[in-house]
Coordinates of C-alpha atoms in Angstrom, one line a residue:
Chain A
M894 CA 23.0 -9.8 -23.4
I895 CA 22.4 -11.0 -19.9
T896 CA 25.2 -11.1 -17.3
V897 CA 24.6 -12.8 -14.0
K898 CA 26.3 -11.0 -11.2
E899 CA 27.0 -12.2 -7.8
R900 CA 24.8 -10.5 -5.3
P901 CA 26.4 -8.1 -2.9
M902 CA 26.1 -8.7 0.9
T903 CA 23.8 -5.8 1.4
S904 CA 21.7 -4.0 -1.2
K905 CA 21.2 -0.3 -1.3
F906 CA 17.5 -0.5 -0.5
G907 CA 17.4 -3.7 1.4
M908 CA 14.2 -4.6 3.4
K909 CA 15.6 -7.5 5.3
E910 CA 12.8 -7.4 7.9
D911 CA 10.3 -8.7 5.4
K912 CA 10.2 -12.0 3.6
T913 CA 11.4 -11.3 0.1
I914 CA 9.7 -12.5 -3.1
Y915 CA 11.9 -10.6 -5.5
S916 CA 15.5 -9.5 -5.0
V917 CA 16.8 -7.1 -7.6
D918 CA 20.5 -6.4 -7.7
N919 CA 22.4 -4.0 -9.8
F920 CA 19.9 -4.3 -12.6
N921 CA 20.5 -2.3 -15.7
L922 CA 18.4 -2.2 -18.9
W923 CA 18.9 -0.5 -22.2
Y924 CA 16.6 0.0 -25.2
G925 CA 19.3 0.0 -27.9
E926 CA 21.7 2.7 -26.7
D927 CA 19.3 4.3 -24.3
Q928 CA 19.6 3.2 -20.7
A929 CA 16.1 2.9 -19.2
L930 CA 17.1 1.4 -15.8
N931 CA 20.2 2.1 -13.9
E932 CA 21.7 0.0 -11.1
I933 CA 18.3 -1.0 -9.6
C934 CA 18.7 -2.6 -6.2
M935 CA 15.4 -3.5 -4.4
D936 CA 13.9 -6.3 -2.4
I937 CA 10.2 -6.7 -3.0
P938 CA 8.4 -8.2 0.1
T939 CA 6.1 -11.1 0.1
N940 CA 2.3 -10.5 0.7
K941 CA 2.7 -6.7 0.6
V942 CA 1.7 -4.1 -1.9
T943 CA 4.7 -2.4 -3.4
A944 CA 4.0 0.8 -5.3
I945 CA 6.3 2.1 -8.0
I946 CA 5.9 5.9 -8.6
G947 CA 7.7 8.4 -10.7
P948 CA 7.2 10.7 -13.7
S949 CA 6.6 9.5 -17.2
G950 CA 9.6 7.8 -18.8
C951 CA 11.3 7.1 -15.5
G952 CA 11.3 3.3 -16.1
K953 CA 8.4 2.2 -13.9
S954 CA 6.7 0.1 -16.5
T955 CA 10.0 -1.2 -17.9
F956 CA 10.8 -2.3 -14.4
I957 CA 7.7 -4.3 -13.7
K958 CA 7.8 -5.8 -17.2
A959 CA 11.3 -7.0 -16.3
L960 CA 9.9 -8.8 -13.3
N961 CA 8.0 -11.4 -15.5
R962 CA 10.5 -11.1 -18.4
M963 CA 7.9 -9.5 -20.7
V964 CA 10.4 -6.7 -21.4
E965 CA 12.7 -9.0 -23.3
L966 CA 9.9 -9.4 -26.0
I967 CA 10.9 -5.9 -27.1
P968 CA 13.7 -6.0 -29.7
S969 CA 17.0 -4.4 -28.9
V970 CA 16.7 -4.8 -25.1
K971 CA 19.9 -5.5 -23.2
M972 CA 20.1 -6.2 -19.5
T973 CA 22.8 -6.7 -16.8
G974 CA 22.5 -7.6 -13.2
S975 CA 20.0 -10.0 -11.7
I976 CA 16.4 -10.3 -10.6
D977 CA 15.9 -13.2 -8.2
Y978 CA 12.4 -14.6 -7.9
N979 CA 12.1 -16.9 -4.9
E980 CA 15.9 -16.9 -4.8
Q981 CA 16.3 -18.0 -8.5
N982 CA 17.7 -15.6 -11.0
I983 CA 15.0 -15.3 -13.7
F984 CA 17.5 -14.4 -16.3
N985 CA 19.5 -17.6 -15.8
P986 CA 19.4 -19.3 -19.3
K987 CA 18.1 -22.5 -17.6
Y988 CA 15.2 -20.6 -15.9
N989 CA 11.7 -21.7 -17.1
V990 CA 10.0 -18.6 -18.3
E991 CA 6.6 -20.3 -18.7
E992 CA 6.7 -21.3 -15.1
L993 CA 7.6 -17.7 -14.1
R994 CA 4.6 -16.2 -16.1
T995 CA 2.3 -18.8 -14.5
S996 CA 3.4 -17.6 -11.0
V997 CA 3.4 -13.9 -11.9
G998 CA 0.2 -12.6 -13.3
M999 CA -0.2 -9.2 -14.8
V1000 CA -3.0 -6.6 -15.1
F1001 CA -2.6 -3.8 -17.6
Q1002 CA -3.7 -0.2 -17.8
K1003 CA -6.5 -0.8 -20.1
P1004 CA -8.9 -3.7 -19.4
N1005 CA -8.2 -6.3 -22.0
P1006 CA -10.8 -9.1 -21.7
F1007 CA -10.9 -11.6 -24.5
P1008 CA -13.9 -11.4 -26.9
K1009 CA -15.5 -14.3 -25.1
S1010 CA -17.9 -14.9 -22.3
I1011 CA -17.1 -13.9 -18.8
Y1012 CA -16.8 -17.6 -17.9
E1013 CA -14.5 -18.3 -20.8
N1014 CA -12.3 -15.4 -19.9
V1015 CA -11.7 -16.8 -16.4
V1016 CA -11.1 -20.4 -17.5
Y1017 CA -8.8 -19.5 -20.4
G1018 CA -5.6 -19.9 -18.3
P1019 CA -6.6 -23.1 -16.5
K1020 CA -7.7 -24.6 -19.8
I1021 CA -4.3 -23.9 -21.4
H1022 CA -2.7 -25.6 -18.4
G1023 CA -4.8 -28.6 -19.2
V1024 CA -7.8 -28.4 -16.8
K1025 CA -10.8 -29.8 -18.6
K1026 CA -13.2 -31.0 -15.9
K1027 CA -16.3 -28.8 -15.8
S1028 CA -16.8 -29.0 -12.1
I1029 CA -13.2 -27.9 -11.5
L1030 CA -13.5 -25.1 -14.0
D1031 CA -16.8 -24.0 -12.4
E1032 CA -15.1 -23.9 -9.1
V1033 CA -12.2 -21.8 -10.5
V1034 CA -14.6 -19.3 -12.0
E1035 CA -16.5 -18.8 -8.8
K1036 CA -13.4 -18.6 -6.6
S1037 CA -11.6 -16.2 -9.0
L1038 CA -14.6 -13.9 -9.5
R1039 CA -15.2 -13.8 -5.8
G1040 CA -11.5 -13.1 -5.3
A1041 CA -11.8 -10.2 -7.7
A1042 CA -15.0 -8.9 -6.0
L1043 CA -17.0 -9.4 -9.1
W1044 CA -19.0 -12.6 -8.5
D1045 CA -22.1 -11.0 -7.1
E1046 CA -22.3 -8.7 -10.0
V1047 CA -22.0 -11.3 -12.8
K1048 CA -23.0 -14.7 -11.3
D1049 CA -26.3 -14.6 -13.3
R1050 CA -24.7 -13.8 -16.6
L1051 CA -21.5 -15.8 -16.7
H1052 CA -22.1 -16.8 -20.3
E1053 CA -22.6 -13.3 -21.6
N1054 CA -19.9 -11.5 -23.6
A1055 CA -17.3 -9.8 -21.4
F1056 CA -17.5 -6.7 -23.5
G1057 CA -20.9 -6.0 -22.0
L1058 CA -19.3 -5.3 -18.6
S1059 CA -18.4 -1.8 -17.5
G1060 CA -14.8 -0.7 -17.6
G1061 CA -14.4 -1.2 -13.9
Q1062 CA -16.0 -4.7 -14.1
Q1063 CA -13.8 -5.6 -17.1
Q1064 CA -10.7 -4.7 -15.1
R1065 CA -11.8 -6.8 -12.2
L1066 CA -12.5 -9.6 -14.7
C1067 CA -8.9 -9.3 -15.9
I1068 CA -7.8 -9.6 -12.2
A1069 CA -10.1 -12.6 -11.9
R1070 CA -8.5 -14.1 -15.0
C1071 CA -5.1 -13.5 -13.5
L1072 CA -6.2 -15.1 -10.2
A1073 CA -7.5 -18.2 -12.0
I1074 CA -4.0 -19.4 -12.7
E1075 CA -3.3 -19.1 -9.0
P1076 CA -0.2 -16.9 -9.2
E1077 CA 2.0 -15.8 -6.4
V1078 CA 2.6 -12.3 -7.6
I1079 CA 0.3 -9.9 -9.4
L1080 CA 2.0 -7.1 -11.3
M1081 CA -0.3 -4.1 -12.0
D1082 CA 0.6 -1.5 -14.6
E1083 CA -1.6 1.5 -13.8
P1084 CA -4.6 -0.7 -13.3
T1085 CA -7.1 2.1 -12.6
S1086 CA -6.0 4.9 -14.9
A1087 CA -8.8 4.1 -17.3
L1088 CA -11.4 3.7 -14.6
D1089 CA -14.0 6.0 -13.0
P1090 CA -13.5 7.0 -9.3
I1091 CA -15.9 4.4 -7.9
S1092 CA -14.4 1.6 -10.0
T1093 CA -11.0 2.8 -8.9
L1094 CA -11.9 2.6 -5.3
K1095 CA -13.3 -1.0 -5.8
V1096 CA -10.0 -2.1 -7.4
E1097 CA -8.1 -0.4 -4.6
E1098 CA -10.1 -2.2 -2.0
L1099 CA -9.6 -5.4 -3.9
V1100 CA -5.8 -4.9 -3.9
Q1101 CA -5.9 -4.5 -0.1
T1102 CA -7.8 -7.8 0.2
L1103 CA -5.6 -9.7 -2.3
K1104 CA -2.4 -8.9 -0.5
K1105 CA -3.3 -11.6 2.1
D1106 CA -2.7 -14.2 -0.5
Y1107 CA -0.6 -12.5 -3.2
S1108 CA 2.4 -10.2 -3.4
I1109 CA 1.5 -7.2 -5.5
V1110 CA 3.6 -4.7 -7.4
I1111 CA 1.7 -1.8 -8.7
V1112 CA 2.8 1.0 -11.0
T1113 CA 0.7 4.1 -10.5
H1114 CA 0.6 7.7 -11.6
N1115 CA -1.8 8.4 -8.8
M1116 CA 0.3 9.2 -5.8
Q1117 CA -2.7 9.3 -3.4
Q1118 CA -3.5 5.8 -4.6
A1119 CA 0.1 4.7 -3.8
A1120 CA -0.3 6.3 -0.4
R1121 CA -3.7 4.7 0.2
I1122 CA -3.0 1.1 -0.8
S1123 CA 0.7 0.3 -0.7
D1124 CA 3.0 -0.9 2.1
K1125 CA 6.2 0.0 0.4
T1126 CA 6.8 2.7 -2.2
A1127 CA 9.7 3.1 -4.6
F1128 CA 10.3 6.4 -6.3
F1129 CA 11.9 6.1 -9.7
L1130 CA 13.5 9.0 -11.6
N1131 CA 15.4 8.8 -14.9
G1132 CA 15.8 5.0 -14.5
E1133 CA 17.1 5.1 -11.0
V1134 CA 15.5 4.2 -7.6
I1135 CA 15.8 7.5 -5.7
E1136 CA 14.1 6.3 -2.6
Y1137 CA 12.5 3.0 -1.5
N1138 CA 10.9 2.8 1.9
D1139 CA 7.7 2.2 3.9
T1140 CA 4.9 4.1 2.2
D1141 CA 4.2 5.9 5.5
Q1142 CA 7.7 7.3 5.6
I1143 CA 7.8 8.2 1.9
F1144 CA 4.5 10.2 2.1
S1145 CA 5.1 11.8 5.5
N1146 CA 8.8 12.5 5.6
P1147 CA 10.8 11.4 2.6
A1148 CA 14.6 11.3 2.9
D1149 CA 15.4 12.7 -0.5
K1150 CA 14.5 16.1 -1.7
R1151 CA 13.7 14.8 -5.2
T1152 CA 11.1 12.5 -3.7
E1153 CA 9.6 15.3 -1.6
D1154 CA 9.5 17.6 -4.7
Y1155 CA 7.8 14.9 -6.7
I1156 CA 5.2 13.8 -4.2
T1157 CA 4.3 17.4 -3.3
G1158 CA 3.9 18.2 -7.0
R1159 CA 6.8 20.5 -7.5
F1160 CA 7.9 18.7 -10.6
G1161 CA 6.7 15.9 -12.9
Chain B
M406 CA 7.8 25.9 -14.6
V407 CA 7.0 25.4 -10.9
A408 CA 4.2 22.9 -10.7
R409 CA 1.2 23.6 -8.5
E410 CA 2.0 27.3 -8.5
Q411 CA -1.4 28.4 -7.2
F412 CA -1.1 25.9 -4.3
Q413 CA 2.3 27.3 -3.4
L414 CA 0.8 30.8 -3.4
D415 CA -2.0 29.7 -1.2
L416 CA 0.4 28.2 1.3
K417 CA 2.4 31.4 1.3
S418 CA -0.8 33.4 1.8
I419 CA -1.7 31.3 4.9
K420 CA 1.8 31.8 6.3
D421 CA 1.5 35.6 5.8
E422 CA -1.9 35.6 7.5
I423 CA -0.4 33.7 10.5
I424 CA 2.4 36.2 10.8
Q425 CA -0.2 39.0 10.8
L426 CA -2.2 37.2 13.4
A427 CA 0.9 36.8 15.6
M428 CA 1.5 40.6 15.3
L429 CA -2.0 41.3 16.4
T430 CA -1.5 39.2 19.6
E431 CA 1.8 40.9 20.2
D432 CA 0.1 44.3 19.9
A433 CA -2.7 43.1 22.3
L434 CA -0.2 42.0 25.0
I435 CA 1.8 45.3 24.8
K436 CA -1.4 47.3 25.2
A437 CA -2.9 45.0 27.9
V438 CA 0.2 45.4 30.1
D439 CA 0.3 49.2 29.4
A440 CA -3.4 49.4 30.4
L441 CA -2.7 47.4 33.6
Y442 CA 0.2 49.7 34.6
N443 CA -1.7 52.9 33.7
Q444 CA -5.1 51.8 35.0
D445 CA -6.4 52.6 31.5
I446 CA -9.9 51.2 31.4
T447 CA -10.7 52.6 28.0
L448 CA -7.7 50.9 26.5
A449 CA -8.6 47.7 28.4
N450 CA -12.1 47.8 26.8
Q451 CA -10.6 48.3 23.4
I452 CA -8.3 45.2 23.8
I453 CA -11.4 43.1 24.7
A454 CA -13.2 44.4 21.6
N455 CA -10.2 43.8 19.4
D456 CA -10.0 40.1 20.5
K457 CA -13.0 39.4 18.4
L458 CA -10.8 40.2 15.3
V459 CA -8.2 37.7 16.5
D460 CA -10.9 35.1 16.9
K461 CA -12.2 35.8 13.4
R462 CA -8.8 35.7 11.8
E463 CA -8.2 32.3 13.5
L464 CA -11.4 30.9 12.0
D465 CA -10.5 32.3 8.5
I466 CA -7.1 30.7 8.5
N467 CA -8.5 27.4 9.8
N468 CA -11.1 27.4 7.1
K469 CA -8.5 28.1 4.4
A470 CA -6.2 25.4 5.6
V471 CA -9.0 22.8 5.8
L472 CA -10.1 23.7 2.3
L473 CA -6.6 23.4 0.9
I474 CA -6.2 20.0 2.6
A475 CA -9.5 18.8 1.0
K476 CA -8.8 20.2 -2.4
Q477 CA -5.1 19.7 -2.8
Q478 CA -4.5 16.6 -0.8
P479 CA -1.0 17.7 0.3
V480 CA 1.6 15.3 1.5
A481 CA 4.9 15.4 3.5
K482 CA 6.1 19.0 4.3
D483 CA 3.1 20.6 2.5
L484 CA 0.7 18.6 4.7
R485 CA 2.7 19.5 7.8
R486 CA 2.6 23.2 6.8
L487 CA -1.2 23.1 6.9
I488 CA -1.4 21.0 10.0
I489 CA 0.9 23.4 11.9
A490 CA -1.1 26.3 10.5
L491 CA -4.1 24.9 12.3
K492 CA -2.1 24.4 15.5
I493 CA -0.3 27.7 15.5
T494 CA -3.6 29.7 14.9
T495 CA -5.1 27.9 17.9
D496 CA -2.0 28.9 20.0
L497 CA -2.3 32.5 18.7
E498 CA -6.0 32.7 19.5
R499 CA -5.3 31.5 23.0
M500 CA -2.5 34.1 23.3
G501 CA -5.1 36.8 22.3
D502 CA -7.4 35.5 25.0
H503 CA -4.6 35.9 27.6
A504 CA -4.1 39.5 26.6
K505 CA -7.9 39.9 26.9
N506 CA -7.8 38.3 30.4
I507 CA -5.2 40.9 31.5
A508 CA -7.5 43.6 30.2
E509 CA -10.3 42.1 32.2
A510 CA -8.1 42.1 35.3
T511 CA -7.4 45.8 34.7
I512 CA -11.1 46.5 34.6
E513 CA -11.6 44.4 37.7
L514 CA -9.1 46.4 39.7
G515 CA -10.6 49.7 38.5
E516 CA -9.1 53.2 38.2
H517 CA -8.7 53.9 41.8
Y518 CA -6.3 51.5 43.3
L519 CA -3.3 53.1 44.7
L520 CA -0.8 50.3 44.4
T521 CA 2.0 50.0 41.8
V522 CA 2.3 47.0 39.5
H523 CA 5.1 44.6 40.3
P524 CA 8.0 45.8 38.0
A525 CA 8.7 42.2 36.9
V526 CA 5.3 42.0 35.2
K527 CA 6.6 44.4 32.6
E528 CA 9.8 42.4 32.4
M529 CA 7.7 39.3 31.7
R530 CA 5.8 41.2 29.0
D531 CA 9.1 42.3 27.3
I532 CA 10.3 38.7 27.2
A533 CA 7.0 37.5 25.8
I534 CA 7.1 40.2 23.1
E535 CA 10.7 39.2 22.2
M536 CA 9.5 35.6 22.0
V537 CA 6.7 36.5 19.6
R538 CA 9.2 38.2 17.4
V539 CA 11.5 35.2 17.5
A540 CA 8.5 33.0 16.7
I541 CA 7.5 35.2 13.7
N542 CA 11.0 34.7 12.3
A543 CA 10.9 31.0 12.9
I544 CA 7.6 30.8 11.0
K545 CA 8.8 33.1 8.2
Y546 CA 12.1 31.3 7.6
E547 CA 11.1 27.8 8.8
D548 CA 14.2 28.1 11.0
I549 CA 14.6 25.6 13.8
S550 CA 17.6 27.2 15.4
V551 CA 15.4 30.2 16.1
A552 CA 12.6 27.9 17.3
R553 CA 15.0 26.4 19.9
K554 CA 15.8 29.8 21.4
L555 CA 12.2 30.0 22.5
S556 CA 12.7 27.2 24.9
K557 CA 15.5 29.1 26.8
M558 CA 13.4 32.3 26.8
D559 CA 10.5 30.4 28.3
D560 CA 12.7 29.2 31.1
S561 CA 13.5 32.9 32.1
M562 CA 9.8 33.6 31.9
D563 CA 9.0 30.8 34.3
E564 CA 11.7 32.0 36.8
L565 CA 10.3 35.6 36.7
Y566 CA 6.8 34.2 37.2
E567 CA 7.9 32.2 40.3
T568 CA 9.6 35.3 41.7
I569 CA 6.5 37.5 41.3
I570 CA 4.2 34.9 42.9
R571 CA 6.6 34.4 45.8
E572 CA 6.9 38.1 46.5
M573 CA 3.2 38.7 46.2
L574 CA 2.3 35.9 48.6
E575 CA 4.7 37.5 51.1
E576 CA 2.9 40.8 50.6
T577 CA -0.5 39.2 51.2
A578 CA 0.7 37.8 54.5
T579 CA 1.7 41.2 55.7
N580 CA -1.1 43.2 54.1
P581 CA -4.3 41.1 54.0
E582 CA -6.3 44.1 52.6
K583 CA -4.3 43.8 49.4
V584 CA -5.8 40.4 48.5
Q585 CA -7.9 41.6 45.6
Y586 CA -4.9 43.4 44.1
V587 CA -2.5 40.5 44.7
M588 CA -4.9 38.1 43.1
Q589 CA -5.4 40.1 40.0
M590 CA -1.7 40.8 39.7
A591 CA -0.9 37.1 40.1
F592 CA -3.5 36.2 37.5
S593 CA -2.0 38.7 35.1
A594 CA 1.5 37.3 35.6
R595 CA 0.0 33.8 35.0
Y596 CA -1.6 35.0 31.8
I597 CA 1.7 36.3 30.5
E598 CA 3.4 33.0 31.5
R599 CA 0.7 31.0 29.6
F600 CA 1.0 33.4 26.7
A601 CA 4.7 32.5 26.5
D602 CA 3.9 28.7 26.8
H603 CA 1.8 29.1 23.6
I604 CA 4.8 30.7 21.8
T605 CA 6.9 27.8 22.8
N606 CA 4.2 25.5 21.3
I607 CA 4.7 27.5 18.1
G608 CA 8.4 26.6 18.2
E609 CA 7.5 23.0 18.6
S610 CA 5.3 23.3 15.5
I611 CA 8.2 24.7 13.5
L612 CA 10.4 21.8 14.6
F613 CA 7.7 19.4 13.5
L614 CA 7.4 21.1 10.2
V615 CA 11.1 21.0 9.4
K616 CA 12.0 17.7 11.1
G617 CA 8.8 15.7 10.6
E618 CA 9.0 14.6 14.3
S619 CA 7.3 15.9 17.5
F620 CA 9.4 17.8 20.1
D621 CA 8.6 19.0 23.6
L622 CA 10.1 22.5 24.3
N623 CA 8.0 23.2 27.4

């Protein structure tokens, strides 16, 4: 059940000074009878990194899966409220979900390359969208792998199986695969939790570079990572946004005691 | 269960050590002014020797704070607790130095001068000691209302200092042979006034800890 509500004049956690890519208003989500998200109101800025933090089960992953409507693939999900992407409500029945998922790429916790060559992994999306010319595909591969800071490491073995790459390289390949379809937004669901510290730092640096061209929303359990790489941070607890503000403010002087307790490790 | 229990215990232990260090500087100032009034060179030498302990405690607390920052990567108020630990110990170490400076002035004057110490020096010492006690409470309870009191106390201190300097300059004009005495006494008053400024800095640190913003109480 999706109810489209009229947006209030001001949202609870409005960030009107930034250009907004997503505007979330009074968004609620239930898995069956269990409410996973409760009255979420957030504006997600364009060309910034927005981190979502909070303890397990607080609704972080559910929230970012709602941003590309992946969450509705789960049976028994009910939603109310609205999520506007570029000022269009993505839950409007007339909204083209395929178009949404082309504009909004996603990177998951565990690297999930296809059992194909590095090259084929990257061109998979463009091929589905009908790109056939080899010269264009070659260009896409180089641009995407460069964008994901992987080109120099793999340029001489593009036709080898992607499973031969290290975990960190596989994750950057997944980011390259995501870049190949030229999205506007990249959603990252704990993208470094399965990686070693060096690979983690490479992905973090990459995120910093990517924000020039993409808007990034990242769910992370690693609070130092959120502090290092994000511009905005939202703290979720029991399905609610407790605090959403500039990352500098959240990690130096949060307004809500629950945020302070969480980021200083007093619970969670 | 309280998460990061050991870290919380470590933070508390640093706070306790800071309070102990503050009490050491308080003791040093009490004794330094006593030595000045009583021309007690033995006590003055003892104060100078004890200052090494203050210096060592400062280094120990700093090392612990730096190690905790490196290992625990604190944020928000926990980070501010450790940042102010570094600042407060620096202030306390300087306060210890000022007590030592008064002891050195006592030695400089020697046991045989026949002049009495200006009574307001003791008054300044008493205000400074009261300020240390207020600061200790501010540290202990993270209490900003207490920290604000320090600003007012420091104003009284500054007024007394100005009075002493004015009166001593007048004395130099009429009794030029007292220059050495007046200089050392003026220095001593200056050391107590600086001692109090450092306590006011501690008040600023407590305000920064609680409010997350910088304040100027001086």
